mmCIF file of C-alpha atoms in Angstrom:
data_model
loop_
_atom_site.group_PDB
_atom_site.id
_atom_site.type_symbol
_atom_site.label_atom_id
_atom_site.label_comp_id
_atom_site.label_asym_id
_atom_site.label_seq_id
_atom_site.Cartn_x
_atom_site.Cartn_y
_atom_site.Cartn_z
ATOM 1 C CA MET M 1 -0.125 0.157 0.008
ATOM 2 C CA LYS M 2 1.571 3.266 -1.097
ATOM 3 C CA LYS M 3 1.745 5.785 1.499
ATOM 4 C CA LYS M 4 0.276 9.228 0.382
ATOM 5 C CA ALA M 5 2.976 11.931 0.120
ATOM 6 C CA SER M 6 2.152 14.528 2.975
ATOM 7 C CA GLN M 7 0.933 17.622 1.695
ATOM 8 C CA GLN M 8 2.334 20.548 3.490
ATOM 9 C CA LYS M 9 0.295 23.768 3.590
ATOM 10 C CA THR M 10 2.220 26.504 2.306
ATOM 11 C CA LYS M 11 1.502 29.966 4.019
ATOM 12 C CA SER M 12 0.372 32.699 1.923
ATOM 13 C CA PRO M 13 2.838 35.641 2.165
ATOM 14 C CA GLU M 14 2.195 38.252 4.739
ATOM 15 C CA LYS M 15 1.129 41.421 3.242
ATOM 16 C CA LYS M 16 3.489 44.382 4.025
ATOM 17 C CA ARG M 17 1.708 47.393 5.473
ATOM 18 C CA MET M 18 2.548 50.327 3.363
ATOM 19 C CA THR M 19 3.721 53.115 5.271
ATOM 20 C CA PRO M 20 2.939 56.621 4.177
ATOM 21 C CA PRO M 21 5.939 58.689 3.373
ATOM 22 C CA ALA M 22 7.067 61.358 5.554
ATOM 23 C CA LEU M 23 9.778 63.976 5.506
ATOM 24 C CA ARG M 24 12.206 63.146 8.411
ATOM 25 C CA PHE M 25 14.843 65.643 9.967
ATOM 26 C CA SER M 26 17.676 64.588 12.489
ATOM 27 C CA PRO M 27 17.379 67.190 15.552
ATOM 28 C CA SER M 28 20.459 68.843 14.566
ATOM 29 C CA ALA M 29 19.371 69.505 11.080
ATOM 30 C CA TRP M 30 16.065 70.708 12.152
ATOM 31 C CA ALA M 31 17.441 72.960 14.926
ATOM 32 C CA LYS M 32 19.773 74.756 12.260
ATOM 33 C CA LEU M 33 16.750 75.425 9.884
ATOM 34 C CA ILE M 34 14.824 76.873 12.714
ATOM 35 C CA TYR M 35 17.969 79.048 13.768
ATOM 36 C CA PHE M 36 18.223 80.532 10.197
ATOM 37 C CA ARG M 37 14.455 81.051 9.960
ATOM 38 C CA ASP M 38 14.495 83.099 13.016
ATOM 39 C CA GLN M 39 17.460 85.117 12.360
ATOM 40 C CA GLY M 40 15.604 87.890 10.518
ATOM 41 C CA ASP M 41 12.496 88.754 8.747
ATOM 42 C CA THR M 42 13.414 87.564 5.207
ATOM 43 C CA GLU M 43 12.895 84.089 3.494
ATOM 44 C CA ILE M 44 15.806 81.708 3.634
ATOM 45 C CA SER M 45 16.421 78.901 1.140
ATOM 46 C CA GLY M 46 18.586 75.875 1.391
ATOM 47 C CA PHE M 47 18.639 72.295 0.786
ATOM 48 C CA GLY M 48 18.324 69.003 2.700
ATOM 49 C CA ILE M 49 21.340 66.483 2.644
ATOM 50 C CA SER M 50 19.993 63.047 3.205
ATOM 51 C CA ASP M 51 21.084 59.377 3.557
ATOM 52 C CA PRO M 52 21.784 57.347 0.363
ATOM 53 C CA ASP M 53 19.602 54.506 1.738
ATOM 54 C CA ASP M 54 16.990 56.979 3.264
ATOM 55 C CA LEU M 55 16.559 59.809 0.893
ATOM 56 C CA LEU M 56 13.513 61.374 2.697
ATOM 57 C CA CYS M 57 15.784 61.449 5.977
ATOM 58 C CA VAL M 58 17.555 65.000 6.217
ATOM 59 C CA ARG M 59 20.527 64.793 8.012
ATOM 60 C CA GLU M 60 22.043 68.277 7.184
ATOM 61 C CA PHE M 61 20.633 71.741 6.185
ATOM 62 C CA GLN M 62 22.801 73.519 4.055
ATOM 63 C CA THR M 63 22.496 77.104 2.596
ATOM 64 C CA ILE M 64 24.522 79.027 -0.065
ATOM 65 C CA ARG M 65 25.029 82.551 -1.052
ATOM 66 C CA GLN M 66 21.576 84.253 -1.871
ATOM 67 C CA GLU M 67 20.101 87.580 -1.831
ATOM 68 C CA ALA M 68 16.758 87.421 0.632
ATOM 69 C CA SER M 69 13.872 89.796 1.034
ATOM 70 C CA VAL M 70 10.843 89.362 3.029
ATOM 71 C CA ALA M 71 9.022 87.885 -0.403
ATOM 72 C CA SER M 72 11.703 86.420 -2.580
ATOM 73 C CA ILE M 73 15.103 84.652 -2.622
ATOM 74 C CA SER M 74 17.690 85.009 -5.395
ATOM 75 C CA LEU M 75 20.275 82.198 -5.245
ATOM 76 C CA ASP M 76 23.796 82.874 -6.728
ATOM 77 C CA ASP M 77 24.561 80.710 -9.700
ATOM 78 C CA GLN M 78 28.456 80.545 -8.839
ATOM 79 C CA ALA M 79 27.306 79.350 -5.513
ATOM 80 C CA ILE M 80 25.139 76.414 -6.723
ATOM 81 C CA ALA M 81 28.007 75.041 -9.000
ATOM 82 C CA ASP M 82 30.408 75.309 -5.883
ATOM 83 C CA TYR M 83 27.642 73.563 -3.909
ATOM 84 C CA PHE M 84 27.729 70.731 -6.383
ATOM 85 C CA ASP M 85 31.398 70.570 -6.796
ATOM 86 C CA VAL M 86 31.798 70.249 -2.583
ATOM 87 C CA GLN M 87 28.884 67.595 -2.340
ATOM 88 C CA VAL M 88 30.245 65.550 -5.257
ATOM 89 C CA ASP M 89 33.542 65.566 -3.918
ATOM 90 C CA ALA M 90 32.306 64.410 -0.636
ATOM 91 C CA GLY M 91 30.950 61.061 -2.526
ATOM 92 C CA ARG M 92 27.292 62.126 -2.641
ATOM 93 C CA GLN M 93 24.723 61.907 -5.378
ATOM 94 C CA PRO M 94 22.536 64.678 -6.512
ATOM 95 C CA GLU M 95 19.381 62.886 -5.219
ATOM 96 C CA GLN M 96 21.186 63.052 -1.778
ATOM 97 C CA PHE M 97 21.804 66.901 -1.946
ATOM 98 C CA PHE M 98 19.751 68.354 -4.632
ATOM 99 C CA ARG M 99 16.192 67.015 -4.236
ATOM 100 C CA ILE M 100 14.750 68.688 -1.049
ATOM 101 C CA TRP M 101 14.292 72.172 -1.354
ATOM 102 C CA LEU M 102 13.849 73.767 2.100
ATOM 103 C CA HIS M 103 13.023 77.289 2.735
ATOM 104 C CA THR M 104 11.547 79.759 5.041
ATOM 105 C CA HIS M 105 8.476 82.187 5.115
ATOM 106 C CA PRO M 106 8.291 85.033 7.539
ATOM 107 C CA GLY M 107 4.887 85.461 9.001
ATOM 108 C CA GLY M 108 2.066 82.757 9.612
ATOM 109 C CA SER M 109 1.608 81.356 6.078
ATOM 110 C CA SER M 110 3.673 78.076 4.947
ATOM 111 C CA HIS M 111 1.539 77.837 1.659
ATOM 112 C CA PRO M 112 3.930 78.242 -1.448
ATOM 113 C CA SER M 113 3.311 81.504 -3.532
ATOM 114 C CA SER M 114 3.129 81.349 -7.193
ATOM 115 C CA THR M 115 6.855 82.309 -7.229
ATOM 116 C CA ASP M 116 7.705 79.444 -5.247
ATOM 117 C CA GLU M 117 5.688 77.113 -7.511
ATOM 118 C CA SER M 118 7.368 78.519 -10.555
ATOM 119 C CA THR M 119 10.925 78.199 -9.175
ATOM 120 C CA PHE M 120 9.901 74.511 -7.998
ATOM 121 C CA GLU M 121 8.996 73.714 -11.618
ATOM 122 C CA ARG M 122 11.851 75.547 -13.222
ATOM 123 C CA VAL M 123 14.368 74.210 -11.042
ATOM 124 C CA PHE M 124 13.154 70.839 -10.157
ATOM 125 C CA GLY M 125 10.784 69.985 -13.034
ATOM 126 C CA ARG M 126 13.325 67.534 -14.718
ATOM 127 C CA CYS M 127 14.448 65.695 -11.684
ATOM 128 C CA ASP M 128 12.857 62.299 -11.404
ATOM 129 C CA TRP M 129 11.425 63.485 -7.696
ATOM 130 C CA ALA M 130 11.832 66.523 -5.789
ATOM 131 C CA LEU M 131 10.448 67.954 -2.516
ATOM 132 C CA MET M 132 9.476 71.453 -1.355
ATOM 133 C CA CYS M 133 9.286 72.045 2.238
ATOM 134 C CA ILE M 134 8.211 75.654 3.747
ATOM 135 C CA VAL M 135 8.668 76.449 7.262
ATOM 136 C CA ALA M 136 6.659 79.675 8.599
ATOM 137 C CA GLN M 137 8.271 81.781 11.187
ATOM 138 C CA GLU M 138 4.962 81.226 13.287
ATOM 139 C CA GLY M 139 5.292 77.559 13.105
ATOM 140 C CA GLU M 140 3.126 76.522 10.199
ATOM 141 C CA ILE M 141 4.547 73.943 7.918
ATOM 142 C CA TYR M 142 4.148 72.575 4.408
ATOM 143 C CA ALA M 143 5.571 69.670 2.381
ATOM 144 C CA ARG M 144 4.971 68.513 -1.024
ATOM 145 C CA LEU M 145 6.475 65.352 -2.851
ATOM 146 C CA ARG M 146 6.524 65.508 -6.475
ATOM 147 C CA PHE M 147 7.287 62.635 -8.793
ATOM 148 C CA ASN M 148 8.211 63.413 -12.521
ATOM 149 C CA THR M 149 8.522 59.954 -13.824
ATOM 150 C CA GLY M 150 5.729 57.709 -15.306
ATOM 151 C CA PRO M 151 2.361 59.275 -14.891
ATOM 152 C CA GLY M 152 3.711 61.597 -12.262
ATOM 153 C CA GLY M 153 1.992 63.044 -9.403
ATOM 154 C CA GLU M 154 2.586 64.911 -6.044
ATOM 155 C CA VAL M 155 1.398 64.555 -2.494
ATOM 156 C CA LYS M 156 1.437 66.494 0.671
ATOM 157 C CA ILE M 157 3.518 64.692 3.528
ATOM 158 C CA PRO M 158 3.997 65.105 6.978
ATOM 159 C CA VAL M 159 7.192 66.343 8.620
ATOM 160 C CA LEU M 160 8.874 64.539 11.409
ATOM 161 C CA VAL M 161 11.849 65.410 13.684
ATOM 162 C CA ASP M 162 13.084 61.846 14.498
ATOM 163 C CA TYR M 163 15.053 61.664 17.829
ATOM 164 C CA SER M 164 16.103 58.142 17.282
ATOM 165 C CA LEU M 165 18.668 59.157 14.951
ATOM 166 C CA PRO M 166 22.157 60.123 16.251
ATOM 167 C CA PHE M 167 22.804 64.078 16.168
ATOM 168 C CA ALA M 168 25.367 66.400 17.005
ATOM 169 C CA ALA M 169 25.161 69.303 19.535
ATOM 170 C CA SER M 170 23.867 72.700 18.121
ATOM 171 C CA ASP M 171 26.609 75.029 16.944
ATOM 172 C CA HIS M 172 25.249 78.609 16.963
ATOM 173 C CA GLN M 173 28.759 80.014 16.436
ATOM 174 C CA ALA M 174 29.066 78.086 13.109
ATOM 175 C CA TRP M 175 25.576 78.517 12.134
ATOM 176 C CA GLN M 176 25.795 82.349 12.445
ATOM 177 C CA ALA M 177 29.071 82.325 10.580
ATOM 178 C CA GLU M 178 27.271 80.566 7.665
ATOM 179 C CA TYR M 179 24.461 83.032 7.814
ATOM 180 C CA ASP M 180 26.719 85.946 7.720
ATOM 181 C CA ALA M 181 28.522 84.690 4.739
ATOM 182 C CA ASN M 182 25.464 83.395 2.583
ATOM 183 C CA ILE M 183 22.533 85.613 3.321
ATOM 184 C CA GLN M 184 22.497 88.829 1.971
ATOM 185 C CA VAL M 185 19.432 90.748 3.281
ATOM 186 C CA SER M 186 17.880 93.349 0.373
ATOM 187 C CA ASP M 187 17.209 96.849 1.360
ATOM 188 C CA TRP M 188 13.426 96.392 1.016
ATOM 189 C CA ALA M 189 13.349 93.526 3.729
ATOM 190 C CA HIS M 190 14.840 96.032 6.045
ATOM 191 C CA GLU M 191 12.012 98.566 5.812
ATOM 192 C CA LYS M 192 9.427 96.271 7.446
ATOM 193 C CA ARG M 193 6.338 98.408 8.393
ATOM 194 C CA SER M 194 3.633 97.238 10.613
ATOM 195 C CA PHE M 195 0.133 99.283 10.846
ATOM 196 C CA GLY M 196 -2.866 98.365 12.731
ATOM 197 C CA ILE M 197 -6.589 97.726 10.949
ATOM 198 C CA ASN M 198 -9.734 98.761 12.995
ATOM 199 C CA GLU M 199 -11.927 95.680 12.270
ATOM 200 C CA GLU M 200 -15.101 98.170 12.574
ATOM 201 C CA ARG M 201 -14.129 100.241 9.647
ATOM 202 C CA GLU M 202 -14.808 99.367 5.978
ATOM 203 C CA PHE M 203 -12.144 97.573 4.364
ATOM 204 C CA VAL M 204 -12.552 100.355 1.237
ATOM 205 C CA GLU M 205 -11.032 102.932 3.791
ATOM 206 C CA TYR M 206 -7.548 101.455 4.013
ATOM 207 C CA SER M 207 -4.672 102.318 1.659
ATOM 208 C CA LEU M 208 -0.881 101.841 2.006
ATOM 209 C CA PRO M 209 1.234 104.313 3.375
ATOM 210 C CA GLN M 210 2.986 106.378 0.837
ATOM 211 C CA ASP M 211 6.575 105.166 1.814
ATOM 212 C CA ILE M 212 5.577 101.437 1.243
ATOM 213 C CA ILE M 213 4.045 102.467 -2.290
ATOM 214 C CA GLU M 214 7.152 104.302 -3.120
ATOM 215 C CA GLN M 215 9.374 101.224 -2.158
ATOM 216 C CA LEU M 216 7.242 98.991 -4.383
ATOM 217 C CA GLU M 217 7.431 101.231 -7.240
ATOM 218 C CA GLU M 218 11.282 101.179 -6.971
ATOM 219 C CA LEU M 219 11.376 97.197 -7.356
ATOM 220 C CA GLU M 220 11.902 95.453 -10.424
ATOM 221 C CA PRO M 221 8.554 94.035 -11.933
ATOM 222 C CA ALA M 222 9.459 90.592 -11.197
ATOM 223 C CA GLU M 223 10.252 91.524 -7.574
ATOM 224 C CA ARG M 224 7.230 93.666 -7.154
ATOM 225 C CA ARG M 225 5.101 90.744 -8.483
ATOM 226 C CA ALA M 226 6.894 88.413 -5.954
ATOM 227 C CA VAL M 227 6.042 90.691 -2.939
ATOM 228 C CA MET M 228 2.292 90.939 -4.016
ATOM 229 C CA ASP M 229 2.245 87.309 -4.482
ATOM 230 C CA GLU M 230 3.416 86.807 -0.848
ATOM 231 C CA LEU M 231 0.993 89.369 0.462
ATOM 232 C CA SER M 232 -2.019 87.487 -1.140
ATOM 233 C CA VAL M 233 -1.025 84.419 0.952
ATOM 234 C CA ARG M 234 -3.047 84.693 4.207
ATOM 235 C CA PRO M 235 -2.872 81.801 6.724
ATOM 236 C CA GLU M 236 -6.812 82.186 7.470
ATOM 237 C CA LEU M 237 -7.565 81.411 4.221
ATOM 238 C CA TRP M 238 -6.008 77.952 4.051
ATOM 239 C CA GLU M 239 -8.044 75.052 6.211
ATOM 240 C CA ASP M 240 -4.869 72.591 6.128
ATOM 241 C CA GLU M 241 -2.636 72.903 9.047
ATOM 242 C CA SER M 242 0.718 71.585 9.536
ATOM 243 C CA GLU M 243 2.500 70.183 12.436
ATOM 244 C CA VAL M 244 5.618 68.547 13.226
ATOM 245 C CA MET M 245 5.306 65.211 14.913
ATOM 246 C CA PHE M 246 8.180 63.981 17.068
ATOM 247 C CA TYR M 247 8.946 60.326 18.059
ATOM 248 C CA ASP M 248 11.674 58.598 19.681
#
């Protein structure tokens, strides 16, 4: 009598749980970004440098020479070329140092302006993927991951500060030296004005002070448009609120 071969039940492979993407910062990289954000009332632009095996994990925040105002940033072309040379010499690939664009907004809104959107498209539109992250002075955060390969697409993602990563101590002296070397504040940003609004009056009664109008008239058309774009972005008009999450 032949014995029937024992049949072993094969286990179906376990379905892996998909983890939504998130932009993660080491504490030191995050602290440096916030330090730069709070040094003045201008935008600040820089790049996230990430791990080769974890491209959405920012280990360093790096700035380059730039002219910054309350509503715009102009990066120095030669500084960009020098930044590439330094990073390549350090053995890094472009996807590690030129895919995550980090910049700050003065005030409360982190929503990208039309200038931010056109810059993101012009500079990163041909990359296989890129990420724009904006941190406002009052704490609001915006991060959007974009894919340019295949059918393409984009998604807003959360921002995390990951304390499980090894990190160095803060170095305000070195950060201040980098700020002084790279951030050239334009004159318009120094002329920051504030004026109150009486909520009981009709909106049509308000007008800009003449000195602000004169400053706007002195700007180049592109700079004037960038200022107006930023002024049109008001935090209370956006329902989405961003937050930073911390975990051990």
